[in-house]
PDB file of C-alpha atoms and ligand atoms in Angstrom:
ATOM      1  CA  UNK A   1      41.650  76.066 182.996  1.00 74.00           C
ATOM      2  CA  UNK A   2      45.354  75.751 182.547  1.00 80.00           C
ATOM      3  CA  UNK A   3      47.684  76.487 180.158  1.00 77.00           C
ATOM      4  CA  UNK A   4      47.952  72.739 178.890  1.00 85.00           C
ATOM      5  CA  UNK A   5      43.707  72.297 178.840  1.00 87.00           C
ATOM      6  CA  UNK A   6      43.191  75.732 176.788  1.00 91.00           C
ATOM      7  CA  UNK A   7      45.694  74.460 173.909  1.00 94.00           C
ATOM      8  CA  UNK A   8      44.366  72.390 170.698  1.00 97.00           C
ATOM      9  CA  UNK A   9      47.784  70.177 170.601  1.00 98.00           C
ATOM     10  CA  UNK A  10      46.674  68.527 167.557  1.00 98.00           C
ATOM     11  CA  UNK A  11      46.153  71.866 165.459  1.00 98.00           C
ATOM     12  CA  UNK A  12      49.831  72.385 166.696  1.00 98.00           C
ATOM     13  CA  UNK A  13      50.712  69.697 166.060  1.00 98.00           C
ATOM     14  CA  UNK A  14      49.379  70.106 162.507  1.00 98.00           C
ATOM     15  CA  UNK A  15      51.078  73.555 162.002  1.00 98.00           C
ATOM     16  CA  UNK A  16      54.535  71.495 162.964  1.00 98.00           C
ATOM     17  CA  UNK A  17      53.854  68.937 160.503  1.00 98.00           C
ATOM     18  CA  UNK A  18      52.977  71.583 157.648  1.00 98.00           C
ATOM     19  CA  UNK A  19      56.525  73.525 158.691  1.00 99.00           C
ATOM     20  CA  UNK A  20      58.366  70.137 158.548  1.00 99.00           C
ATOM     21  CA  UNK A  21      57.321  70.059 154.820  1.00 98.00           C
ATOM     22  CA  UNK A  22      59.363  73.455 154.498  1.00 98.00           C
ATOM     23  CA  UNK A  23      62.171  71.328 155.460  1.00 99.00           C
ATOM     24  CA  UNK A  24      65.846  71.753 154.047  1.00 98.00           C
ATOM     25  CA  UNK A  25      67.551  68.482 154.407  1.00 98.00           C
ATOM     26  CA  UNK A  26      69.898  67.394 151.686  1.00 98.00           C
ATOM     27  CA  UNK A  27      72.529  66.068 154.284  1.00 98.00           C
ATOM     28  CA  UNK A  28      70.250  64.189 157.182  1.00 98.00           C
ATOM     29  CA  UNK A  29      67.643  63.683 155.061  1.00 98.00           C
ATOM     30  CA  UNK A  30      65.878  64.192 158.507  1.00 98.00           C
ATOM     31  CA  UNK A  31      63.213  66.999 157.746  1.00 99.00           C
ATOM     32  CA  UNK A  32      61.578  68.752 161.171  1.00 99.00           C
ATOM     33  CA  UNK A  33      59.538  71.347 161.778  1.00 99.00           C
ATOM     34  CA  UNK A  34      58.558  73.308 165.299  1.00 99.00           C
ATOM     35  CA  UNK A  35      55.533  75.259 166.206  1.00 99.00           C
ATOM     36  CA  UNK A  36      54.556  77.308 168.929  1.00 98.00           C
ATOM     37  CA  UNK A  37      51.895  80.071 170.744  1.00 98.00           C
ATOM     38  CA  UNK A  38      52.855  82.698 172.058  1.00 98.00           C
ATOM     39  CA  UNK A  39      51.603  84.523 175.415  1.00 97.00           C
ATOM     40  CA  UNK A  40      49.141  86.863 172.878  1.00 96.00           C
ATOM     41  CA  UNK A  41      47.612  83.865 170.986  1.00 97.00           C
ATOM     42  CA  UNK A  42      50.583  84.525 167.709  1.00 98.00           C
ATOM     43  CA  UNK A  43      51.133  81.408 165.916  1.00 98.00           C
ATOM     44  CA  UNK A  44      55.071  80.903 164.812  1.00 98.00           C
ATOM     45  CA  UNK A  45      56.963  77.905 163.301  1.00 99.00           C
ATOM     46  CA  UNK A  46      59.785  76.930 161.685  1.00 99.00           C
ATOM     47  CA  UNK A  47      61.733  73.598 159.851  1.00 99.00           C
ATOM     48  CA  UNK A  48      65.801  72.774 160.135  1.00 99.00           C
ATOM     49  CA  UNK A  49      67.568  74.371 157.901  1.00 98.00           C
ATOM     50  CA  UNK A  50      71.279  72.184 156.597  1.00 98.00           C
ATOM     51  CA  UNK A  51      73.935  73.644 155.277  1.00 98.00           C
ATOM     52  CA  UNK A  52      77.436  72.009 153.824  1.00 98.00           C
ATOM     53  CA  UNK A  53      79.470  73.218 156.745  1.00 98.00           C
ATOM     54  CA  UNK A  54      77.337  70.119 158.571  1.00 98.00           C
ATOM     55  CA  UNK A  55      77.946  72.144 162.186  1.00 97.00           C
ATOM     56  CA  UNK A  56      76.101  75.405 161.571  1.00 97.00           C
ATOM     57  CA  UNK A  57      72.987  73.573 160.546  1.00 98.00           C
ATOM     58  CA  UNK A  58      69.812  75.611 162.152  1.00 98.00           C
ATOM     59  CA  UNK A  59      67.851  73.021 163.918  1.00 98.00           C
ATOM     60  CA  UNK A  60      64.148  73.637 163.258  1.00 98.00           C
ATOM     61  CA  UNK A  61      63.979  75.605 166.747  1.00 98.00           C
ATOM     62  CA  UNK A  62      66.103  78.062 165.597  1.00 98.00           C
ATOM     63  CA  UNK A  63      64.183  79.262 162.704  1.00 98.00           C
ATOM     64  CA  UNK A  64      60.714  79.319 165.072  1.00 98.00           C
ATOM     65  CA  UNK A  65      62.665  81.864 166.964  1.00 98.00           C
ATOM     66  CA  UNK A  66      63.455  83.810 164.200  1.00 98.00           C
ATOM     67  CA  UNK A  67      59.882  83.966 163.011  1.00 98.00           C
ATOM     68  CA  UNK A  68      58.945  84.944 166.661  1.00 98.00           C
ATOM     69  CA  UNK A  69      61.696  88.064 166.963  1.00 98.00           C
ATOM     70  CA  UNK A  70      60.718  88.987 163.820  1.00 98.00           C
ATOM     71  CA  UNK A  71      57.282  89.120 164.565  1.00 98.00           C
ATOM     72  CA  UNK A  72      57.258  90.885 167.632  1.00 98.00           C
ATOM     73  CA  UNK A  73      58.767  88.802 169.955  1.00 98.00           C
ATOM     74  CA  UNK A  74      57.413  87.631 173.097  1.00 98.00           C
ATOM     75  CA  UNK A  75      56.926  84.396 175.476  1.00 98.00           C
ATOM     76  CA  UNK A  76      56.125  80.695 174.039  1.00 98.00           C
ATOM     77  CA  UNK A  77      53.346  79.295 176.138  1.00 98.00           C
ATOM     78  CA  UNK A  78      52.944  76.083 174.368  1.00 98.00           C
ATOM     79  CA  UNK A  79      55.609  74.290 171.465  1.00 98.00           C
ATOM     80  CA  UNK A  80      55.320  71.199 169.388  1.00 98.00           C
ATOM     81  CA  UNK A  81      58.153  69.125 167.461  1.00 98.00           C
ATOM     82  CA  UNK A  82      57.707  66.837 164.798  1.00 98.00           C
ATOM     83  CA  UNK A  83      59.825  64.644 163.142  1.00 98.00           C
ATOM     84  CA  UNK A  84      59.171  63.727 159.094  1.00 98.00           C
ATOM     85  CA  UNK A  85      57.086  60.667 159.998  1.00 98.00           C
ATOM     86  CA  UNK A  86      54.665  63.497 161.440  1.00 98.00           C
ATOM     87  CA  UNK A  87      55.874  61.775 165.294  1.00 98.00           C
ATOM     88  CA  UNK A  88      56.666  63.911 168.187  1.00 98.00           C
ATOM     89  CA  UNK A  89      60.263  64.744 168.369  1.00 98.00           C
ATOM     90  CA  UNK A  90      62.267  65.845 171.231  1.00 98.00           C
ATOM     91  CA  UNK A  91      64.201  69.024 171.272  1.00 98.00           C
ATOM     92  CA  UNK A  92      67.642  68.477 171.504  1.00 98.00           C
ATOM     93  CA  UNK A  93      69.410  69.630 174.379  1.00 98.00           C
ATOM     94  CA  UNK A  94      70.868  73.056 172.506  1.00 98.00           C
ATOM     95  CA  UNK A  95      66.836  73.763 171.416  1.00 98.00           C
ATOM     96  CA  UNK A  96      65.962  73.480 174.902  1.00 98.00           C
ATOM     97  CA  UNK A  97      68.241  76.274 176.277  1.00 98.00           C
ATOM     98  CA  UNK A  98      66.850  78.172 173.236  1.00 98.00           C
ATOM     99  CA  UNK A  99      63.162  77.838 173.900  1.00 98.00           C
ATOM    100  CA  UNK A 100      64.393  78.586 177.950  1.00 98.00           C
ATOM    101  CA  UNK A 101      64.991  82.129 177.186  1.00 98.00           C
ATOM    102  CA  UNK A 102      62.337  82.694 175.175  1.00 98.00           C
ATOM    103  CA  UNK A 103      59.787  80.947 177.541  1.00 97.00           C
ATOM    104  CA  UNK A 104      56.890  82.002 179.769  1.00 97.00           C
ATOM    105  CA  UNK A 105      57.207  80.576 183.139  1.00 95.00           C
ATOM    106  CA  UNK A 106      53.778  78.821 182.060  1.00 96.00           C
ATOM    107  CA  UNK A 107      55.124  76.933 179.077  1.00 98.00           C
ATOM    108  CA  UNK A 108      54.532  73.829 177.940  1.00 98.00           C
ATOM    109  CA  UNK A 109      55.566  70.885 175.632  1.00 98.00           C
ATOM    110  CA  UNK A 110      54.521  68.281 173.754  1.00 98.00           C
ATOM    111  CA  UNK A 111      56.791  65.612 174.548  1.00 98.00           C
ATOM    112  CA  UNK A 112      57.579  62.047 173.977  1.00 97.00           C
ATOM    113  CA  UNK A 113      56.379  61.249 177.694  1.00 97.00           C
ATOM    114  CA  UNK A 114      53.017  63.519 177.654  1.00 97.00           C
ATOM    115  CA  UNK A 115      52.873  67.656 178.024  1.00 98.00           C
ATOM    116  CA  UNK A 116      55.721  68.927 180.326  1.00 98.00           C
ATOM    117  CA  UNK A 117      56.261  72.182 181.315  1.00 98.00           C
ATOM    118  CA  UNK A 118      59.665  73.814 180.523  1.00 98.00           C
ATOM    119  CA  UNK A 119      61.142  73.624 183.773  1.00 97.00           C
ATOM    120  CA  UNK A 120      60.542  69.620 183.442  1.00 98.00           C
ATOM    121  CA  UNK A 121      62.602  69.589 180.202  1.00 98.00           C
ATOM    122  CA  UNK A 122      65.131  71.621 180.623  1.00 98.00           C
ATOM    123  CA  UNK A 123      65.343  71.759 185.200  1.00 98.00           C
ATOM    124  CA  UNK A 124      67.762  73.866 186.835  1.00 97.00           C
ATOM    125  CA  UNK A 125      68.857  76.199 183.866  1.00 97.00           C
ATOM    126  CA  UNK A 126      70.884  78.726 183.033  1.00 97.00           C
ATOM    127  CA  UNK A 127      69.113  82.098 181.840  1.00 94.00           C
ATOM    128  CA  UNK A 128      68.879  86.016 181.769  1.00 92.00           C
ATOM    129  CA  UNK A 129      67.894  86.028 185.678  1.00 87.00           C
ATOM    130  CA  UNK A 130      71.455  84.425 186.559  1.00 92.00           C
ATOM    131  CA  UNK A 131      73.170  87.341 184.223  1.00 95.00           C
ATOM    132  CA  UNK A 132      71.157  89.646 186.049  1.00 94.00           C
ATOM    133  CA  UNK A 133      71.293  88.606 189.553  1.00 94.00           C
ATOM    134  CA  UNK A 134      75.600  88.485 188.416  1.00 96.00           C
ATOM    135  CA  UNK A 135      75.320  92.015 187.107  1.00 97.00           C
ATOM    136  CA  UNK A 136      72.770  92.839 190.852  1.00 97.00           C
ATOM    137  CA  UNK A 137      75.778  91.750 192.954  1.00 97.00           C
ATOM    138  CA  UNK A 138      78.695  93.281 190.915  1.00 97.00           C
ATOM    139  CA  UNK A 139      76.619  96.938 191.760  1.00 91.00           C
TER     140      UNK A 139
HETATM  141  N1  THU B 211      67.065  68.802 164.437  1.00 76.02           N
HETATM  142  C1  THU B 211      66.179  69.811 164.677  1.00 76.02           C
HETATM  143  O1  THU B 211      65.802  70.544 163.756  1.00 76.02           O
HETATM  144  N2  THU B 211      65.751  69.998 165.939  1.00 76.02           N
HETATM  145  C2  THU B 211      66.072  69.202 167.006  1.00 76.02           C
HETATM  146  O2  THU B 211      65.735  69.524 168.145  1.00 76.02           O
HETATM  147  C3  THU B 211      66.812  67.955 166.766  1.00 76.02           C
HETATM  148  C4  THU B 211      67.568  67.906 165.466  1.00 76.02           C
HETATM  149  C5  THU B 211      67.578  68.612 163.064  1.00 76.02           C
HETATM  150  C6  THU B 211      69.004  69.031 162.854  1.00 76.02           C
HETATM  151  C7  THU B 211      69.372  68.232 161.626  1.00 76.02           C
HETATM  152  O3  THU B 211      68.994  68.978 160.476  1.00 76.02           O
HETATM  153  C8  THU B 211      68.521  66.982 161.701  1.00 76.02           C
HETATM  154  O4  THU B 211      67.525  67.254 162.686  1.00 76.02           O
HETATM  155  C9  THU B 211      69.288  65.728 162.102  1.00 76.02           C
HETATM  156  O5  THU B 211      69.998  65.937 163.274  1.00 76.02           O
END
């Protein structure tokens, strides 16, 4: 069975939807919350989180991967996005580089165009191998 087959999506889902009422909004009004597995069955989540200074918002991404440091750390294996309408929502292009590094190779996303893995969302990326293959040659 693969990765995709062994998740319940709509439980996920679910856990997204209940983060997304954790929401702080006061400026967007645009309330989202993120949940994810991780490789040893953990469950972590998160909701945006606004602030006055409009740019330093934390996108609801950011706080999932401060509940998943925090709690061990690890690699995601599967992640769901929800907007307030309960609707899948797309990471936004920032989110996606931050799920990248904390991804198994295996992972895989609910998405507005079906489940895609996180090579299909965010292809040719930038992570720790190309610091490491950098720091390889500089030895
Ligand atoms: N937002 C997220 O939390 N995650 C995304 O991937 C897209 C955007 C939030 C940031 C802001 O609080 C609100 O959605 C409107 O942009």
């Amino acid at each position: 069975m693969s990765v995709a087959e062994a998740i319940d999506w709509e439980a996920l889902r679910e856990a997204a939807r209940e983060a997304m009422t954790k929401a702080y909004v006061p400026y967007s009004r645009f309330p989202v919350g993120a949940a994810a597995l991780t490789v040893d069955g953990r469950l972590v989540t998160g909701c945006n989180i606004e602030n006055a200074s409009y740019g330093i918002t934390l996108c609801a991404e950011c706080s999932l991967v401060s509940d998943l440091v925090m709690g061990g750390g690890g690699q995601l294996v599967a992640f769901a996005c929800v907007d307030g309408n309960g609707g899948v929502l797309m990471p936004c292009g920032r989110c996606r580089q931050l799920l990248y590094e904390h991804s198994h190779e295996s992972m895989v996303l609910d998405t507005v165009s079906g489940l895609k893995t996180i090579d299909e969302v965010i292809p040719d990326a930038f992570g720790p191998r190309q610091l490491e293959q950098y720091r390889d040659s500089q030895s």
